[in-house]
Amino acid sequence: MTEHVRIALDAMGGDHGPSVVVPGAAIALSRKPDTSFLFVGDEAKIAPFLDADPKLKAVSEILHTDIAVRMDDKPSVALRKGRWKSSMWLALDAVKTERAHAAVSAGNTGALMAMSRFCLRMMADVQRPAIAAMWPTLRGESIVLDVGATIGADARQLVDFAVMGSAMARILFDIDRPTVGLLNVGVEEIKGVEQVKEAARILREEAFPALDFRGFVEGDDLGKGTVDVVVTEGFAGNIALKTAEGTARQLAEYLRAAMSRTWMSKLGYVFARGAFDTLREKMDPRKVNGGVFLGLDGVVIKSHGGADAEGFASAVEVAYEMARYDLVEKIRQGMAHERPGVAAAVATPEEMARLAGATP
Amino acid sequence: MTEHVRIALDAMGGDHGPSVVVPGAAIALSRKPDTSFLFVGDEAKIAPFLDADPKLKAVSEILHTDIAVRMDDKPSVALRKGRWKSSMWLALDAVKTERAHAAVSAGNTGALMAMSRFCLRMMADVQRPAIAAMWPTLRGESIVLDVGATIGADARQLVDFAVMGSAMARILFDIDRPTVGLLNVGVEEIKGVEQVKEAARILREEAFPALDFRGFVEGDDLGKGTVDVVVTEGFAGNIALKTAEGTARQLAEYLRAAMSRTWMSKLGYVFARGAFDTLREKMDPRKVNGGVFLGLDGVVIKSHGGADAEGFASAVEVAYEMARYDLVEKIRQGMAHERPGVAAAVATPEEMARLAGATP
C-alpha cells in the first residue's frame, strides 16, 4: 500500500483546462488529504488558480510546458506533435519515472491511450489494454470493461479483462472475490460468439482465486448490478455505455417536459423538489467519472472532457484509490495465476517457491 | 397495397396464450377494422374468449392444434417437436400458403426465427435475417436492426440490413427516403471494425435511391433519434437494446424510490400525477412492441412473451402495416437496386425493361 499518493495531472486536458483541473484537485485533496499533485501545463495559466488556494498550493508543483494535445487531434497527430513534450505526455512520463503514482487527463481518449501505450508500455503478459468504466446500478456500482480500447477481443484477452477488472473491483469495492459476468446475447437461437463462449470455458475451468465467475449476463443486467464486473469486448461495451448514457438523458428530458407541462405538475415539482434532488444525485454522471486504463504498466485515469471540478475530482479520487492500493501489482498477481509459467520467469525466488507450492 | 389484411396469430405463444392474444386482436381490430384473424392453437382454450366478443368472432377463424412450442424450448427441440403441427408453425404456414398476409407470435424468439427460416425461407438474395426493433426516441421512433438474429454480420449483410430497415421505415414513418446510420464507436483511436467501415463505403458509393445514408452514429444517438434507421450487427444491437431497457427500468426505480421517500415528495406526486402518467406513457414498452423479422419471404412479427393485450395489439398493428404496405415487395425492390443483375433474373419483362432504363 502506498502511504502518500502523488498524482500527475494533465492541466491542459479537457474542455476547460486549469480552470477545472485545479479546483478539481482541491476538492479531491479535501477528501484525501494524503495526496500531492504535479500539475503539468502552461505555468502562466495554472499558477493563478493555485495562488488562489494556498492549501492546495502547499502540496503542489508545476511542471511547465507550452504544448498541449488538442481535443480533436487524432492519436497519430497527438503522438507526432506531443510526444516527449506535451502536458499529456509529461504527466504520463512522471508515472513512468516514478515521480508520480498515477496520471489523470481529461484530454482526448484516443491520444491518451496511444501515448500511454507508448510511454508506459503494456504490462508484461497483457496483450491488449481495456478501458474500465464505473457503472451506477440499483445495487451500487459495477465495473464494465472494455468500453472502447480493444475492438473484437479474443477469448484470452477477455479472460485478461476479467482478471484486470477484478483487481480493480477488489480495490474499489473492498471485496476479496468480486463476481464476474461475461456480456452475451440472450436470443435463444444464438449461442453467443465463439470467443465469449471460449472465455467462459476458461474462466469456469481454470479456478481463478481472485474472482467468482458467474457465467453470462445480458444488457439489462448492467443496470441491475447483477455482478461486480461485466466483461465484454470494446465495440459492444462502448455501444452499451453510450446507449445507457443516451437513455438516461432521454428519460431525464421526458421527466423535465412532463413536470413543466401544467401548473399542477409544476406545483408537484415544488413539493417533490427534495426527491428530484435525490434523483438527480443518483443520475449524476459526475459521481462516477473516471475511466481506468487497464493493462498498462502504470495507473492512468481518463476524465470526461466536459467534466466540471466535481467530476474531475471523482477521476482524481479513482486515481488515488488505484495508486494507493497498487492496482498494477494486483493485476500482476492475477495474471501470475493465469499464466504461472510466464510469471515465474519474472518472479522473485520467494514468489517462485510459492508458485511451485513449496511455501504456503 | 393489400386491401384487407388477414393475420395468423399463434394463440398459444407467450406467457399468457389466448387470454392475451384474443383480447389483443380485439384491440387491434378496433383500430384497424379491415382486418381478419386466423387463431391457431387449442380450440377449447381459444373459443371461450372469442365467444365473449361477437365482433371479433365475426372476422375470426380458428385452426386447431394440440401442440404448442414452449417458451423454454430450444430452437432445435421446437423444430423437432413442432414442425408441421405446432401453433407457431401453422401460423407461419398460413403465410406461406397465402391464407394469411402476416403471422404474429409471442412465442420464443429462437424457435420462431428457426421455424420462420424453415417454413417461409429467406428472400432470394438476402443471406441473413435481421430482427428490427422499434426504438422510442426524443424525436419519435426509430428502427434499430439487427437486435439479435445475425451475430457478426459482414459488410454486405449490413448493407442488406440498411435496405430492409429503410423499407420498413418507409412504411411505418411514411417517408420516401429514411435517414440511415451505421452504429459505430466514437473512441478516436478506433477507426471502427472493418465490416462497419466497408458497409459505410458501399452505402456512400452506391447511391441507394430509397435511403439517405448519414454515416456513423453512436450509442447515444439511439435515444436522440438522430436517424430513422440504425444498422448494426446482432451482438451489439441486442446488447444496446437490453441495456436501454435496463437503464429505463433502473431510472424508473430511482424515480419511484425518490417520490415515495418523504411526505413532501408523496404530496408532490399527487399534484404531478398527470405528469407522471404522461411520463409512464412515454416510457411504456407496450407502445413499441413488435420485433419485425426481416429477410424472410413473408411477414413475421415477434411480440414480447410477457406482453399484455395492449402490447400484443401493438405487435398486431405492426403486422397490419407491414402486410398492408407490402414490406416484402418493398424490400425486394430495394435489393433489386442493390443487385440489379440478380433481380433481373427473377424480374418480369416489364421490371427488366425498367431496370434496364427502357421505361421511366
XYZ file of C-alpha atoms in Angstrom:
720
model
C 0.000 0.000 0.000
C 1.329 3.379 -0.984
C 1.434 5.694 2.035
C 1.277 9.001 0.267
C -0.140 9.367 -3.214
C 1.323 11.769 -5.728
C -0.806 12.367 -8.789
C 0.318 13.920 -12.067
C -2.428 15.981 -13.689
C -2.579 16.973 -17.336
C -3.676 20.522 -16.514
C -4.405 21.418 -20.143
C -6.656 18.451 -20.935
C -10.412 18.599 -21.332
C -12.711 21.359 -22.462
C -11.804 23.683 -19.599
C -8.101 23.120 -18.762
C -6.709 24.514 -15.477
C -9.979 26.235 -14.545
C -11.438 22.786 -13.876
C -8.327 20.714 -13.195
C -7.016 22.857 -10.318
C -10.339 23.269 -8.459
C -10.997 19.577 -9.092
C -7.720 18.674 -7.422
C -8.665 20.924 -4.486
C -11.928 19.024 -3.972
C -10.092 15.689 -4.144
C -7.490 16.941 -1.648
C -10.201 17.892 0.835
C -11.356 14.249 0.791
C -7.947 12.573 0.501
C -5.523 14.763 2.473
C -2.559 12.415 1.937
C -2.290 13.443 -1.701
C 0.098 15.752 -3.528
C -0.045 16.959 -7.124
C 2.132 17.591 -10.096
C 0.332 19.976 -12.455
C 1.673 19.709 -15.979
C 0.980 22.505 -18.457
C 1.197 26.215 -19.065
C 2.502 27.673 -15.799
C 1.070 31.124 -16.530
C -2.385 29.611 -16.748
C -2.063 27.195 -13.825
C -0.373 29.439 -11.254
C -3.223 31.929 -10.736
C -5.595 29.124 -9.795
C -3.035 27.631 -7.423
C -2.276 31.039 -5.885
C -5.934 31.330 -5.004
C -5.757 28.131 -2.940
C -2.790 28.131 -0.527
C -3.693 24.757 0.947
C -3.584 23.104 -2.433
C -0.527 25.080 -3.484
C 1.362 23.746 -0.457
C 1.183 20.195 -1.814
C 1.532 21.048 -5.482
C 4.253 21.531 -8.015
C 4.032 22.827 -11.574
C 5.874 21.292 -14.497
C 5.775 23.792 -17.309
C 5.189 23.052 -20.974
C 3.733 25.150 -23.768
C 2.454 22.201 -25.698
C -0.975 20.702 -25.269
C -2.751 17.925 -27.165
C -5.987 19.209 -28.627
C -9.321 17.502 -28.032
C -9.730 16.834 -31.749
C -6.161 15.708 -32.504
C -6.012 12.251 -33.954
C -3.843 9.866 -31.925
C -1.181 9.831 -34.641
C -1.095 13.634 -34.758
C -1.053 13.855 -30.969
C 1.883 11.446 -30.826
C 3.802 13.323 -33.502
C 3.199 16.768 -32.015
C 3.016 15.898 -28.359
C 5.448 13.088 -27.653
C 8.209 13.962 -25.148
C 6.838 17.442 -24.549
C 3.047 17.860 -24.274
C 1.296 18.178 -20.913
C -0.371 14.808 -21.538
C 2.908 13.064 -22.285
C 4.787 14.645 -19.384
C 2.072 13.628 -16.918
C 2.433 10.022 -18.113
C 6.214 10.311 -18.067
C 6.039 11.354 -14.414
C 4.408 7.971 -13.708
C 6.979 6.122 -15.778
C 9.900 7.810 -13.989
C 8.223 7.282 -10.600
C 7.777 10.962 -9.824
C 4.044 10.250 -9.572
C 1.917 7.220 -8.722
C -0.835 7.940 -11.221
C -1.748 10.268 -14.083
C -5.125 11.858 -14.776
C -6.104 13.556 -18.010
C -9.360 14.908 -19.390
C -7.742 15.067 -22.820
C -8.910 13.040 -25.760
C -9.218 9.311 -25.173
C -7.518 8.143 -28.336
C -4.455 10.320 -27.816
C -4.241 9.396 -24.142
C -4.389 5.689 -24.891
C -1.833 5.937 -27.706
C 0.567 7.966 -25.554
C 0.036 5.725 -22.543
C 0.949 2.630 -24.542
C 3.966 4.363 -25.997
C 5.184 5.934 -22.761
C 4.256 3.403 -20.082
C 4.121 0.261 -22.239
C 1.847 -2.679 -21.616
C 2.331 -4.874 -18.586
C 4.362 -7.967 -19.288
C 1.945 -10.648 -20.420
C -1.058 -8.430 -21.104
C -1.704 -8.289 -24.833
C -4.321 -5.617 -25.132
C -5.487 -2.708 -22.998
C -9.000 -2.122 -21.745
C -10.849 0.932 -20.517
C -12.949 0.219 -17.452
C -15.980 2.362 -16.644
C -17.774 2.699 -13.328
C -21.437 1.872 -13.917
C -24.134 3.062 -11.483
C -26.556 0.231 -10.711
C -29.552 -0.450 -8.491
C -27.176 -2.241 -6.122
C -24.481 0.458 -6.127
C -21.774 0.360 -8.726
C -20.266 -2.157 -11.116
C -17.171 -2.093 -13.283
C -17.700 -2.559 -17.004
C -14.819 -3.229 -19.374
C -13.778 -2.846 -22.119
C -15.692 0.270 -23.192
C -13.671 1.034 -26.281
C -9.959 0.214 -26.255
C -9.925 -3.265 -27.813
C -12.411 -3.961 -30.574
C -13.085 -7.645 -31.054
C -11.081 -9.005 -28.125
C -10.401 -12.728 -28.348
C -11.129 -15.271 -25.609
C -7.786 -14.980 -23.818
C -7.987 -11.184 -23.901
C -11.486 -11.341 -22.420
C -10.095 -13.523 -19.627
C -7.335 -10.937 -19.066
C -10.041 -8.272 -18.832
C -11.835 -10.369 -16.211
C -8.649 -10.598 -14.156
C -7.884 -6.886 -14.509
C -11.440 -5.780 -13.786
C -11.486 -7.991 -10.692
C -8.283 -6.414 -9.419
C -9.916 -3.020 -9.811
C -13.094 -4.210 -8.098
C -11.155 -5.604 -5.140
C -9.743 -2.122 -4.566
C -12.849 -0.058 -5.219
C -15.430 -2.287 -3.558
C -13.133 -3.770 -0.929
C -14.182 -7.357 -1.554
C -11.981 -10.424 -1.870
C -13.634 -12.222 -4.766
C -15.646 -9.909 -6.975
C -18.369 -11.567 -9.034
C -17.693 -11.500 -12.774
C -20.054 -11.930 -15.721
C -19.441 -12.107 -19.462
C -21.764 -9.936 -21.521
C -23.650 -12.044 -24.038
C -26.874 -12.037 -26.003
C -29.931 -13.869 -24.812
C -31.693 -14.555 -28.037
C -32.035 -18.272 -27.811
C -31.045 -19.349 -31.291
C -27.733 -17.638 -30.768
C -25.236 -19.482 -28.675
C -23.104 -16.348 -28.360
C -19.982 -15.517 -30.242
C -17.230 -18.095 -30.146
C -14.729 -16.001 -28.200
C -17.284 -15.256 -25.478
C -18.107 -18.945 -25.098
C -14.426 -19.867 -25.055
C -13.669 -17.186 -22.448
C -16.480 -18.615 -20.306
C -14.979 -22.069 -20.582
C -11.548 -20.821 -19.465
C -12.998 -18.832 -16.565
C -15.018 -21.833 -15.455
C -12.328 -24.478 -15.801
C -9.302 -22.640 -14.512
C -10.242 -21.688 -10.965
C -9.279 -18.053 -10.535
C -8.805 -17.446 -6.813
C -9.416 -13.706 -7.005
C -12.707 -13.739 -8.846
C -16.057 -15.505 -8.716
C -17.204 -16.243 -12.271
C -20.971 -16.204 -12.645
C -21.368 -17.001 -16.337
C -23.186 -14.873 -18.895
C -25.063 -11.658 -18.245
C -27.188 -9.620 -20.652
C -27.532 -5.914 -21.354
C -30.259 -5.410 -18.785
C -28.066 -6.892 -16.052
C -25.834 -3.828 -16.277
C -28.362 -1.537 -14.600
C -29.396 -4.224 -12.129
C -25.856 -4.674 -10.886
C -26.095 -8.466 -11.171
C -22.300 -8.823 -10.935
C -19.438 -6.608 -9.740
C -17.528 -6.836 -13.009
C -19.004 -7.109 -16.506
C -16.570 -8.157 -19.229
C -17.046 -7.540 -22.946
C -15.043 -6.521 -25.988
C -14.701 -2.836 -26.779
C -17.215 -2.426 -29.580
C -20.251 -3.769 -27.732
C -19.013 -2.222 -24.464
C -18.686 1.243 -25.941
C -22.105 0.999 -27.543
C -23.656 -0.225 -24.283
C -22.084 2.658 -22.337
C -23.199 5.328 -24.788
C -26.657 3.763 -25.134
C -27.143 3.863 -21.358
C -25.959 7.480 -21.187
C -28.272 8.393 -24.042
C -31.237 6.608 -22.473
C -30.651 8.375 -19.148
C -30.588 11.767 -20.895
C -33.684 10.842 -22.881
C -35.658 9.909 -19.767
C -34.439 13.000 -17.905
C -35.762 15.042 -20.817
C -39.127 13.239 -20.718
C -39.285 13.907 -16.975
C -38.394 17.576 -17.360
C -41.014 18.024 -20.072
C -43.664 16.177 -18.066
C -43.037 18.196 -14.895
C -43.231 21.561 -16.626
C -46.327 20.808 -18.657
C -49.082 22.011 -16.312
C -49.422 24.211 -13.230
C -50.351 21.149 -11.207
C -47.229 19.305 -12.192
C -45.097 22.393 -11.561
C -46.601 22.632 -8.096
C -45.923 18.953 -7.627
C -42.345 19.608 -8.547
C -42.065 22.234 -5.800
C -43.263 19.749 -3.174
C -41.127 16.960 -4.524
C -38.017 19.044 -5.077
C -36.082 17.100 -2.456
C -36.953 13.882 -4.216
C -35.825 15.292 -7.527
C -32.553 16.393 -5.983
C -32.016 12.831 -4.771
C -32.874 11.539 -8.204
C -30.511 13.996 -9.881
C -27.780 12.890 -7.496
C -28.416 9.259 -8.455
C -28.282 10.092 -12.121
C -25.309 12.453 -11.805
C -22.658 11.243 -14.230
C -20.033 13.306 -12.378
C -20.238 10.918 -9.448
C -18.869 8.087 -11.490
C -16.383 9.917 -13.683
C -13.019 8.268 -14.294
C -12.299 5.620 -16.896
C -9.438 3.410 -15.755
C -6.900 2.295 -18.367
C -6.039 -1.311 -17.599
C -3.132 -3.387 -18.855
C -0.592 -0.572 -18.802
C 2.473 -0.584 -16.608
C 1.175 2.367 -14.589
C -2.057 3.958 -13.409
C -3.794 6.215 -15.943
C -7.255 7.650 -15.467
C -9.302 9.341 -18.140
C -11.731 12.037 -17.010
C -14.611 13.127 -19.254
C -13.514 16.050 -21.387
C -16.550 18.072 -20.373
C -16.353 17.250 -16.643
C -16.619 20.114 -14.155
C -14.472 20.401 -10.991
C -16.664 17.922 -9.095
C -16.439 15.429 -11.938
C -12.694 15.844 -12.305
C -12.331 15.340 -8.552
C -14.068 11.958 -8.938
C -11.496 10.926 -11.518
C -8.668 12.091 -9.240
C -10.116 10.058 -6.387
C -10.266 6.966 -8.583
C -6.579 7.566 -9.400
C -5.868 7.897 -5.686
C -7.526 4.568 -4.878
C -5.855 2.756 -7.763
C -2.415 4.052 -6.806
C -2.808 3.670 -3.059
C -3.882 0.055 -3.272
C -1.448 -0.889 -6.028
C -3.698 -1.693 -8.960
C -0.821 -2.701 -11.216
C 0.601 -5.080 -8.640
C -2.826 -6.614 -8.006
C -3.281 -7.188 -11.726
C 0.197 -8.710 -11.919
C -0.737 -11.168 -9.157
C -3.932 -12.089 -11.006
C -2.080 -12.596 -14.268
C 0.536 -14.666 -12.457
C -2.199 -17.084 -11.502
C -3.476 -17.100 -15.029
C -0.088 -17.818 -16.573
C 2.126 -19.214 -13.807
C 4.934 -20.172 -16.184
C 5.394 -16.697 -17.514
C 5.034 -15.115 -14.102
C 7.645 -17.415 -12.594
C 10.132 -16.205 -15.160
C 9.878 -12.690 -13.787
C 9.158 -13.615 -10.161
C 11.451 -13.409 -7.177
C 12.832 -16.681 -5.745
C 10.305 -16.429 -2.902
C 7.472 -15.942 -5.359
C 8.687 -18.796 -7.497
C 8.812 -21.027 -4.471
C 5.282 -20.022 -3.558
C 4.059 -20.612 -7.088
C 5.690 -24.016 -7.017
C 3.816 -24.824 -3.816
C 6.980 -25.010 -1.709
C 5.668 -22.474 0.816
C 2.062 -21.889 1.879
C -51.298 -2.298 -51.295
C -53.267 -5.090 -49.708
C -56.919 -4.122 -49.342
C -57.879 -6.381 -46.495
C -55.336 -7.799 -44.095
C -55.618 -11.295 -42.714
C -53.322 -12.062 -39.829
C -52.412 -15.500 -38.486
C -51.924 -15.481 -34.721
C -50.041 -18.089 -32.743
C -52.667 -18.137 -29.990
C -50.572 -20.334 -27.685
C -47.406 -18.215 -27.752
C -46.184 -16.011 -24.921
C -46.599 -16.247 -21.188
C -50.392 -15.890 -21.317
C -51.621 -17.611 -24.516
C -55.207 -16.968 -25.704
C -56.087 -14.821 -22.656
C -53.820 -12.119 -24.101
C -53.772 -12.988 -27.808
C -57.563 -12.835 -28.323
C -58.178 -9.562 -26.419
C -55.069 -8.139 -28.107
C -56.548 -8.939 -31.505
C -59.794 -7.254 -30.425
C -57.947 -4.024 -29.577
C -56.108 -4.112 -32.905
C -59.409 -4.724 -34.747
C -60.971 -1.669 -33.126
C -58.173 0.437 -34.644
C -57.825 -1.392 -37.969
C -61.329 -2.542 -38.916
C -60.213 -4.011 -42.256
C -58.500 -6.926 -40.539
C -59.445 -10.557 -40.073
C -57.752 -13.211 -37.987
C -56.746 -16.820 -38.055
C -56.224 -18.019 -34.486
C -54.021 -21.084 -34.363
C -53.975 -23.267 -31.273
C -56.131 -25.189 -28.836
C -59.718 -24.516 -29.915
C -61.109 -25.317 -26.471
C -58.977 -22.576 -24.984
C -59.449 -20.009 -27.751
C -63.196 -20.333 -28.363
C -64.434 -19.030 -24.976
C -62.510 -15.777 -25.454
C -63.875 -15.395 -28.985
C -67.424 -16.199 -27.860
C -67.185 -13.291 -25.462
C -66.504 -10.882 -28.344
C -69.009 -11.332 -31.216
C -67.488 -8.513 -33.270
C -64.081 -10.157 -33.233
C -65.568 -13.601 -33.700
C -67.280 -12.425 -36.888
C -63.913 -11.838 -38.575
C -62.066 -14.743 -36.999
C -61.412 -18.385 -37.704
C -59.774 -20.990 -35.501
C -57.249 -23.533 -36.760
C -56.999 -26.213 -34.125
C -53.816 -27.898 -32.956
C -52.898 -29.521 -29.657
C -49.238 -28.783 -29.984
C -47.556 -25.641 -28.728
C -43.912 -24.648 -28.634
C -42.834 -23.888 -25.085
C -41.163 -20.642 -24.090
C -38.041 -22.515 -22.963
C -37.792 -24.957 -25.879
C -34.514 -24.716 -27.718
C -34.927 -23.947 -31.419
C -33.789 -27.470 -32.344
C -36.294 -29.020 -29.924
C -39.036 -26.700 -31.120
C -38.355 -27.674 -34.718
C -38.312 -31.381 -33.909
C -41.476 -31.311 -31.804
C -43.358 -28.514 -33.507
C -42.623 -28.643 -37.213
C -45.717 -29.197 -39.416
C -48.072 -29.192 -36.427
C -47.479 -26.644 -33.648
C -49.490 -23.428 -33.400
C -46.341 -21.457 -34.208
C -45.589 -23.470 -37.326
C -49.173 -23.459 -38.591
C -49.404 -19.680 -38.226
C -46.275 -19.340 -40.363
C -47.558 -21.939 -42.797
C -50.731 -19.872 -43.271
C -48.484 -17.052 -44.542
C -46.555 -19.410 -46.781
C -49.720 -20.828 -48.318
C -51.216 -17.340 -48.659
C -54.085 -17.942 -46.276
C -52.732 -15.006 -44.239
C -50.688 -11.899 -45.020
C -48.679 -11.942 -41.820
C -48.024 -14.040 -38.728
C -47.645 -12.821 -35.146
C -46.293 -14.891 -32.281
C -45.342 -14.106 -28.698
C -43.547 -17.437 -28.521
C -39.834 -17.780 -28.009
C -37.656 -15.804 -30.385
C -35.196 -18.540 -31.226
C -37.866 -21.066 -32.101
C -39.830 -18.512 -34.112
C -36.774 -17.500 -36.134
C -35.747 -21.113 -36.759
C -39.248 -22.093 -37.858
C -39.671 -18.951 -39.961
C -36.488 -19.691 -41.873
C -37.506 -23.298 -42.344
C -41.132 -22.621 -43.288
C -41.005 -19.334 -45.184
C -37.384 -19.439 -46.388
C -35.191 -16.423 -46.890
C -35.951 -13.971 -49.672
C -33.958 -14.613 -52.809
C -30.701 -12.724 -52.498
C -30.876 -11.984 -48.763
C -28.224 -14.006 -46.971
C -29.083 -13.453 -43.343
C -32.164 -12.387 -41.408
C -32.411 -9.448 -39.039
C -34.773 -8.581 -36.226
C -35.803 -4.938 -36.294
C -36.941 -3.197 -33.107
C -38.936 0.000 -32.771
C -36.955 2.376 -30.577
C -38.645 5.292 -28.800
C -36.597 8.479 -29.210
C -36.823 12.164 -28.339
C -37.920 12.752 -31.944
C -40.498 9.941 -32.056
C -39.386 6.496 -33.092
C -36.508 4.909 -34.934
C -35.944 1.425 -36.278
C -32.916 -0.430 -34.945
C -31.655 -3.620 -36.546
C -30.312 -6.239 -36.091
C -31.131 -6.810 -32.412
C -30.099 -10.430 -32.257
C -30.615 -12.589 -35.340
C -27.235 -12.291 -37.064
C -24.162 -12.147 -34.864
C -21.159 -10.620 -36.594
C -22.844 -9.574 -39.839
C -20.390 -8.752 -42.619
C -20.366 -5.558 -44.694
C -22.728 -6.751 -47.407
C -25.143 -8.120 -44.818
C -25.078 -4.755 -43.013
C -25.929 -3.075 -46.318
C -28.821 -5.532 -46.748
C -29.998 -4.580 -43.256
C -29.892 -0.903 -44.271
C -32.053 -1.632 -47.310
C -34.503 -3.771 -45.329
C -34.727 -1.322 -42.414
C -35.380 1.509 -44.855
C -38.207 -0.408 -46.496
C -39.750 -0.858 -43.052
C -39.237 2.830 -42.221
C -40.873 3.939 -45.457
C -43.991 2.060 -44.398
C -44.060 2.949 -40.725
C -42.969 6.580 -40.931
C -44.451 7.279 -44.363
C -41.318 8.943 -45.723
C -39.662 8.415 -49.095
C -36.015 8.336 -48.132
C -35.464 7.403 -44.492
C -32.173 8.516 -42.980
C -29.845 5.641 -42.125
C -26.861 5.497 -39.766
C -24.344 2.752 -39.030
C -23.727 2.159 -35.342
C -20.056 2.610 -34.537
C -17.790 3.504 -31.638
C -16.545 7.018 -31.146
C -13.363 6.395 -29.266
C -10.941 8.166 -31.504
C -8.125 5.654 -31.665
C -10.579 3.144 -33.035
C -11.487 3.523 -36.629
C -14.375 1.105 -36.227
C -14.491 -2.517 -37.182
C -13.634 -3.326 -40.758
C -17.059 -4.552 -41.785
C -18.725 -1.366 -40.490
C -16.278 0.810 -42.424
C -16.745 -1.277 -45.546
C -20.542 -1.113 -45.238
C -20.263 2.672 -44.959
C -18.173 2.800 -48.115
C -20.746 0.749 -50.042
C -23.664 2.821 -48.770
C -21.843 6.022 -49.686
C -20.601 4.989 -53.105
C -23.592 3.104 -54.447
C -26.369 5.655 -54.414
C -29.367 3.922 -52.880
C -32.482 5.744 -54.101
C -34.686 4.640 -51.213
C -32.448 5.680 -48.325
C -30.421 8.655 -47.196
C -27.151 7.412 -45.672
C -25.855 9.695 -42.936
C -22.672 7.900 -41.903
C -21.835 6.660 -38.434
C -23.885 7.127 -35.294
C -23.010 6.236 -31.705
C -24.894 4.628 -28.846
C -26.229 7.907 -27.535
C -27.736 8.751 -30.921
C -30.263 5.950 -30.407
C -32.223 7.879 -27.772
C -31.841 11.152 -29.639
C -33.395 9.748 -32.785
C -30.593 11.147 -34.960
C -31.599 8.893 -37.866
C -34.708 6.928 -38.838
C -32.850 3.621 -39.168
C -29.849 2.479 -37.133
C -27.963 -0.508 -38.544
C -25.681 -2.807 -36.558
C -24.843 -6.480 -36.247
C -26.862 -8.588 -33.860
C -24.495 -8.869 -30.896
C -24.008 -5.144 -30.312
C -27.630 -4.462 -31.295
C -29.029 -6.936 -28.799
C -26.802 -5.584 -26.043
C -27.778 -1.983 -26.870
C -31.484 -2.879 -26.773
C -31.275 -4.701 -23.463
C -29.025 -2.036 -21.964
C -31.529 0.682 -22.851
C -34.406 -1.358 -21.408
C -32.397 -1.983 -18.244
C -31.446 1.669 -17.884
C -35.067 2.744 -18.287
C -36.168 0.310 -15.577
C -33.311 1.445 -13.354
C -34.268 5.126 -13.642
C -37.950 4.335 -13.143
C -36.927 2.572 -9.934
C -34.850 5.562 -8.804
C -37.826 7.815 -9.528
C -40.254 5.579 -7.673
C -37.940 5.430 -4.654
C -37.340 9.177 -4.703
C -41.047 10.044 -4.912
C -42.040 7.790 -2.043
C -39.253 8.821 0.284
C -40.881 11.705 2.180
C -44.384 13.072 2.795
C -43.467 16.151 0.797
C -42.442 14.141 -2.221
C -45.543 11.941 -1.923
C -47.662 15.092 -1.890
C -45.718 16.340 -4.886
C -46.556 13.084 -6.614
C -50.260 13.680 -6.051
C -50.073 17.093 -7.684
C -47.912 15.880 -10.509
C -49.799 12.667 -11.136
C -50.872 13.780 -14.598
C -47.259 14.456 -15.463
C -46.230 11.031 -14.230
C -48.960 9.439 -16.292
C -47.566 11.213 -19.360
C -44.100 10.054 -18.433
C -45.257 6.488 -17.934
C -46.929 6.609 -21.332
C -43.655 7.782 -22.882
C -41.743 5.021 -21.205
C -44.381 2.355 -21.866
C -42.670 -0.516 -23.659
C -46.054 -1.852 -24.781
C -46.416 1.059 -27.178
C -43.491 -0.093 -29.235
C -43.923 -3.854 -29.013
C -43.352 -5.886 -32.155
C -39.990 -7.042 -33.469
C -40.108 -7.411 -37.232
C -38.286 -10.353 -38.803
C -36.644 -9.086 -41.970
C -35.207 -11.054 -44.855
C -37.848 -13.773 -44.835
C -40.223 -14.415 -47.696
C -43.198 -13.357 -45.598
C -44.162 -11.026 -42.766
C -43.446 -12.348 -39.271
C -43.764 -10.260 -36.125
C -42.483 -11.249 -32.709
C -44.372 -9.917 -29.710
C -42.743 -9.821 -26.269
C -43.560 -13.020 -24.423
C -44.733 -11.068 -21.390
C -46.825 -8.528 -23.308
C -50.380 -7.830 -22.153
C -53.336 -7.351 -24.535
C -52.374 -3.736 -25.257
C -48.807 -4.768 -26.028
C -49.891 -7.684 -28.206
C -52.239 -5.320 -30.074
C -49.212 -3.130 -30.918
C -47.468 -6.116 -32.462
C -50.607 -6.993 -34.435
C -50.809 -3.430 -35.721
C -47.191 -3.572 -36.844
C -48.058 -6.784 -38.710
C -51.037 -4.997 -40.264
C -48.889 -2.120 -41.528
C -46.169 -4.415 -42.861
C -48.670 -6.581 -44.711
C -50.880 -3.779 -45.967
C -47.994 -1.844 -47.476
C -46.158 -4.859 -48.827
C -42.983 -4.947 -46.782
C -41.565 -7.946 -48.627
C -42.149 -6.343 -52.023
C -40.581 -3.067 -50.870
C -37.520 -4.932 -49.652
C -37.352 -6.817 -52.951
C -37.330 -3.504 -54.824
C -34.534 -2.194 -52.600
C -32.497 -5.346 -53.072
C -33.104 -5.161 -56.826
C -31.367 -1.806 -56.823
C -28.580 -3.241 -54.738
C -28.019 -6.208 -57.028
C -29.658 -5.409 -60.376
C -28.207 -8.448 -62.121
C -29.685 -10.912 -59.716
C -33.012 -9.108 -59.566
C -33.337 -9.023 -63.322
C -33.038 -12.781 -63.399
C -36.227 -13.099 -61.361
C -37.979 -9.967 -62.636
C -40.893 -9.721 -65.042
C -40.191 -8.410 -68.550
C -41.655 -5.037 -67.517
C -39.416 -4.891 -64.482
C -36.400 -5.924 -66.525
C -37.139 -3.177 -69.019
C -37.459 -0.658 -66.206
C -34.212 -1.857 -64.622
C -32.527 -1.529 -67.990
C -33.766 2.058 -68.239
C -36.053 1.342 -71.229
C -39.109 2.771 -69.452
C -39.246 5.620 -66.909
